[in-house]
Amino acid sequence: DQQVKQNSPSLSVQEGRISILNCDYTNSMFDYFLWYKKYPAEGPTFLISISSIKDKNEDGRFTVFLNKSAKHLSLHIVPSQPGDSAVYFCAASPIDRGSTLGRLYFGRGTQLTVWP
Amino acid sequence: GAGVSQSPRYKVAKRGQDVALRCDPISGHVSLFWYQQALGQGPEFLTYFQNEAQLDKSGLPSDRFFAERPEGSVSTLKIQRTQQEDSAVYLCASSRGGWNWAFFGQGTRLTVV
């Protein structure tokens, strides 16, 4: 049973535009969320995270929004660049604030393609 | 090295063969995770070590899967009598603290033929 869902397997965006990647979860015990970026033949790399005590976290071009009541989060990339083309995974943990480690539950990923 | 190192990068095994996958975490990282990523799927949790203690092995799919980290550093994931459904990329991650400071290795792609 998939507890973290990324319903869009792919997204194509023109360079300079906004990319919005979506993620839904079912487990109300999740309270720490992360986005990972993965290039082919490499492991996932951490991009940005958000705790359930916040509804927004921003880091440069990347912003993550969390809507706890809807059990939904999204990653916004503005402006999108060709180097952002990769698979993006949403992940969730039931451990608060990421300061301690619990198992992560991953979505299936969304392939983002940014074209010039 | 500077990152998490996994070996081999690729492994082809005949069905029924035993395999051993190695993970060298970043020096000093006490936490170590193994994940399995099947084609077109997200990574699925297998097991978690804190130093040499295996704190959670609830994700291991069967008793053919065994993981160890005897000295709290290098870890080995062993799969006995491999089956076709074991074909996947096996990812190792290590961390000195939370997930924000965790790093994944490049993975070992296992193909069972």
Tab-separated table of C-alpha atoms in Angstrom:
chain	number	residue	atom	x	y	z
A	1	ASP	CA	0.000	0.000	0.000
A	2	GLN	CA	1.591	3.220	-1.214
A	3	GLN	CA	1.589	5.714	1.654
A	4	VAL	CA	3.287	8.427	-0.391
A	5	LYS	CA	1.927	9.059	-3.856
A	6	GLN	CA	3.266	11.010	-6.780
A	7	ASN	CA	0.535	10.700	-9.358
A	8	SER	CA	2.347	12.410	-12.213
A	9	PRO	CA	5.099	10.200	-13.612
A	10	SER	CA	6.397	13.009	-15.791
A	11	LEU	CA	6.366	16.780	-16.205
A	12	SER	CA	7.726	18.868	-19.052
A	13	VAL	CA	8.403	22.586	-18.554
A	14	GLN	CA	10.061	25.277	-20.596
A	15	GLU	CA	13.224	26.865	-19.241
A	16	GLY	CA	12.475	29.923	-17.117
A	17	ARG	CA	8.961	28.800	-16.218
A	18	ILE	CA	7.752	27.379	-12.920
A	19	SER	CA	7.824	23.643	-12.280
A	20	ILE	CA	5.301	22.310	-9.769
A	21	LEU	CA	5.680	18.761	-8.543
A	22	ASN	CA	2.955	17.294	-6.366
A	23	CYS	CA	2.870	14.665	-3.668
A	24	ASP	CA	0.064	13.207	-1.540
A	25	TYR	CA	0.309	11.048	1.551
A	26	THR	CA	-2.125	8.948	3.491
A	27	ASN	CA	-0.489	8.429	6.884
A	28	SER	CA	-1.433	11.172	9.357
A	29	MET	CA	1.565	10.191	11.503
A	30	PHE	CA	3.965	11.591	8.914
A	31	ASP	CA	5.349	14.885	10.122
A	32	TYR	CA	8.595	15.402	8.246
A	33	PHE	CA	8.820	15.573	4.497
A	34	LEU	CA	11.701	15.704	2.058
A	35	TRP	CA	12.292	16.073	-1.650
A	36	TYR	CA	15.121	14.261	-3.363
A	37	LYS	CA	16.542	14.718	-6.827
A	38	LYS	CA	17.988	11.808	-8.745
A	39	TYR	CA	20.068	11.768	-11.890
A	40	PRO	CA	20.513	8.524	-13.870
A	41	ALA	CA	23.022	6.084	-12.377
A	42	GLU	CA	23.343	8.170	-9.223
A	43	GLY	CA	21.800	7.906	-5.788
A	44	PRO	CA	19.099	10.347	-4.646
A	45	THR	CA	20.405	13.660	-3.312
A	46	PHE	CA	18.619	15.708	-0.679
A	47	LEU	CA	17.008	18.870	-2.012
A	48	ILE	CA	14.740	20.451	0.578
A	49	SER	CA	12.645	19.459	3.581
A	50	ILE	CA	9.747	20.699	5.649
A	51	SER	CA	8.458	19.931	9.096
A	52	SER	CA	4.776	19.667	9.862
A	53	ILE	CA	4.983	22.753	12.066
A	54	LYS	CA	5.541	24.832	8.937
A	55	ASP	CA	3.534	25.289	5.764
A	56	LYS	CA	6.337	26.638	3.600
A	57	ASN	CA	10.098	26.330	3.309
A	58	GLU	CA	12.196	28.138	0.764
A	59	ASP	CA	15.754	27.586	-0.415
A	60	GLY	CA	16.828	29.627	-3.402
A	61	ARG	CA	14.820	28.560	-6.431
A	62	PHE	CA	13.137	25.745	-4.521
A	63	THR	CA	10.073	26.112	-2.305
A	64	VAL	CA	8.122	23.345	-0.647
A	65	PHE	CA	4.537	23.885	0.479
A	66	LEU	CA	2.735	21.640	2.949
A	67	ASN	CA	-1.038	21.422	3.371
A	68	LYS	CA	-1.542	19.091	6.320
A	69	SER	CA	-5.313	19.094	6.204
A	70	ALA	CA	-5.203	17.916	2.596
A	71	LYS	CA	-2.177	15.654	3.216
A	72	HIS	CA	-0.551	17.280	0.234
A	73	LEU	CA	2.791	18.854	-0.485
A	74	SER	CA	4.296	20.423	-3.530
A	75	LEU	CA	7.714	21.475	-4.756
A	76	HIS	CA	8.000	24.663	-6.774
A	77	ILE	CA	11.080	25.385	-8.862
A	78	VAL	CA	11.348	28.949	-10.133
A	79	PRO	CA	12.832	29.597	-12.602
A	80	SER	CA	13.320	26.119	-14.026
A	81	GLN	CA	16.653	25.351	-15.667
A	82	PRO	CA	17.697	22.515	-18.003
A	83	GLY	CA	20.004	21.202	-15.259
A	84	ASP	CA	16.935	20.606	-13.112
A	85	SER	CA	15.935	17.757	-15.424
A	86	ALA	CA	15.925	14.698	-13.175
A	87	VAL	CA	13.593	12.386	-11.264
A	88	TYR	CA	12.178	14.006	-8.127
A	89	PHE	CA	11.119	11.856	-5.200
A	90	CYS	CA	8.877	12.925	-2.380
A	91	ALA	CA	9.577	11.194	0.941
A	92	ALA	CA	7.967	11.234	4.365
A	93	SER	CA	8.963	10.228	7.861
A	94	PRO	CA	6.988	9.821	11.074
A	95	ILE	CA	9.891	11.278	13.094
A	96	ASP	CA	9.674	14.967	13.846
A	97	ARG	CA	12.008	17.628	12.456
A	98	GLY	CA	14.447	15.217	10.853
A	99	SER	CA	16.709	15.477	13.860
A	100	THR	CA	16.433	11.778	14.490
A	101	LEU	CA	16.184	9.115	11.915
A	102	GLY	CA	13.203	6.995	11.120
A	103	ARG	CA	12.517	5.068	7.965
A	104	LEU	CA	11.573	7.143	4.962
A	105	TYR	CA	8.617	6.314	2.770
A	106	PHE	CA	9.127	7.329	-0.850
A	107	GLY	CA	6.805	8.097	-3.719
A	108	ARG	CA	7.430	6.625	-7.155
A	109	GLY	CA	8.984	9.795	-8.479
A	110	THR	CA	8.248	12.356	-11.169
A	111	GLN	CA	10.533	12.774	-14.168
A	112	LEU	CA	10.995	16.497	-14.751
A	113	THR	CA	12.226	17.621	-18.149
A	114	VAL	CA	13.146	21.278	-18.614
A	115	TRP	CA	13.539	22.199	-22.262
A	116	PRO	CA	15.270	25.306	-23.620
B	1	GLY	CA	36.355	8.647	-0.076
B	2	ALA	CA	34.118	11.629	0.423
B	3	GLY	CA	30.814	9.918	-0.240
B	4	VAL	CA	28.967	6.673	0.370
B	5	SER	CA	30.574	3.973	-1.725
B	6	GLN	CA	28.757	0.864	-2.885
B	7	SER	CA	30.214	-2.147	-4.634
B	8	PRO	CA	29.841	-3.725	-7.019
B	9	ARG	CA	28.040	-1.136	-9.155
B	10	TYR	CA	26.492	-3.888	-11.252
B	11	LYS	CA	25.915	-7.537	-10.484
B	12	VAL	CA	24.400	-10.216	-12.662
B	13	ALA	CA	23.462	-13.364	-10.783
B	14	LYS	CA	21.983	-16.601	-11.948
B	15	ARG	CA	18.769	-17.569	-10.227
B	16	GLY	CA	19.592	-19.459	-7.059
B	17	GLN	CA	23.004	-17.869	-6.622
B	18	ASP	CA	23.985	-16.048	-3.422
B	19	VAL	CA	25.143	-12.424	-3.648
B	20	ALA	CA	26.780	-9.954	-1.266
B	21	LEU	CA	26.484	-6.208	-1.695
B	22	ARG	CA	28.821	-3.862	0.122
B	23	CYS	CA	28.308	-0.374	1.499
B	24	ASP	CA	31.099	1.879	2.765
B	25	PRO	CA	29.423	4.771	4.585
B	26	ILE	CA	30.916	8.184	5.137
B	27	SER	CA	33.409	8.007	7.978
B	28	GLY	CA	31.809	8.755	11.327
B	29	HIS	CA	28.236	8.253	10.170
B	30	VAL	CA	26.502	6.167	12.807
B	31	SER	CA	23.247	5.603	10.932
B	32	LEU	CA	23.079	3.361	7.889
B	33	PHE	CA	20.072	2.373	5.800
B	34	TRP	CA	19.494	-0.090	2.977
B	35	TYR	CA	16.769	0.534	0.410
B	36	GLN	CA	15.569	-1.481	-2.566
B	37	GLN	CA	14.414	0.323	-5.696
B	38	ALA	CA	12.631	-1.737	-8.315
B	39	LEU	CA	12.300	-0.420	-11.853
B	40	GLY	CA	9.837	2.475	-12.021
B	41	GLN	CA	9.321	2.520	-8.260
B	42	GLY	CA	10.527	4.625	-5.397
B	43	PRO	CA	13.070	3.276	-2.913
B	44	GLU	CA	11.609	0.838	-0.387
B	45	PHE	CA	13.065	0.512	3.101
B	46	LEU	CA	14.886	-2.719	3.918
B	47	THR	CA	16.813	-2.238	7.154
B	48	TYR	CA	18.463	0.301	9.491
B	49	PHE	CA	21.613	0.190	11.610
B	50	GLN	CA	22.798	2.511	14.307
B	51	ASN	CA	26.475	1.717	14.681
B	52	GLU	CA	26.607	-2.089	14.726
B	53	ALA	CA	23.085	-2.532	16.056
B	54	GLN	CA	20.397	-3.461	13.560
B	55	LEU	CA	17.490	-1.488	14.960
B	56	ASP	CA	14.912	-2.215	12.281
B	57	LYS	CA	14.823	-5.050	9.778
B	58	SER	CA	11.116	-4.997	9.175
B	59	GLY	CA	11.533	-4.170	5.483
B	60	LEU	CA	13.541	-7.262	4.564
B	61	PRO	CA	11.214	-9.116	2.169
B	62	SER	CA	12.141	-12.645	3.196
B	63	ASP	CA	14.555	-14.672	5.273
B	64	ARG	CA	16.758	-14.888	2.168
B	65	PHE	CA	17.822	-11.326	2.911
B	66	PHE	CA	20.372	-10.673	5.621
B	67	ALA	CA	22.308	-7.538	6.520
B	68	GLU	CA	25.177	-6.947	8.899
B	69	ARG	CA	27.432	-4.166	10.083
B	70	PRO	CA	29.745	-5.931	12.534
B	71	GLU	CA	32.094	-3.055	13.367
B	72	GLY	CA	29.692	-0.199	12.939
B	73	SER	CA	31.197	0.922	9.655
B	74	VAL	CA	31.031	-1.174	6.473
B	75	SER	CA	27.763	-2.988	5.906
B	76	THR	CA	26.968	-6.002	3.762
B	77	LEU	CA	23.577	-6.966	2.398
B	78	LYS	CA	23.430	-10.645	1.526
B	79	ILE	CA	20.764	-12.258	-0.595
B	80	GLN	CA	20.625	-16.025	-0.648
B	81	ARG	CA	19.147	-18.116	-3.457
B	82	THR	CA	18.386	-15.060	-5.579
B	83	GLN	CA	15.078	-14.893	-7.436
B	84	GLN	CA	14.080	-12.807	-10.447
B	85	GLU	CA	11.975	-10.524	-8.254
B	86	ASP	CA	15.153	-9.547	-6.398
B	87	SER	CA	16.288	-7.643	-9.493
B	88	ALA	CA	16.510	-4.011	-8.405
B	89	VAL	CA	18.879	-1.235	-7.466
B	90	TYR	CA	20.012	-1.558	-3.871
B	91	LEU	CA	20.757	1.794	-2.262
B	92	CYS	CA	22.702	2.465	0.894
B	93	ALA	CA	22.456	5.729	2.834
B	94	SER	CA	24.399	6.963	5.832
B	95	SER	CA	23.984	9.909	8.147
B	96	ARG	CA	25.627	11.516	11.147
B	97	GLY	CA	22.282	12.949	12.226
B	98	GLY	CA	18.966	13.622	10.568
B	99	TRP	CA	17.807	12.981	7.053
B	100	ASN	CA	18.901	16.464	5.979
B	101	TRP	CA	22.464	15.238	6.494
B	102	ALA	CA	22.049	11.799	4.965
B	103	PHE	CA	23.803	10.776	1.789
B	104	PHE	CA	22.946	7.983	-0.597
B	105	GLY	CA	25.413	5.875	-2.500
B	106	GLN	CA	25.132	5.316	-6.238
B	107	GLY	CA	23.552	1.942	-5.670
B	108	THR	CA	24.191	-1.599	-6.850
B	109	ARG	CA	22.088	-2.731	-9.773
B	110	LEU	CA	21.334	-6.432	-9.316
B	111	THR	CA	19.976	-8.391	-12.253
B	112	VAL	CA	18.907	-11.972	-11.636
B	113	VAL	CA	18.728	-14.079	-14.789
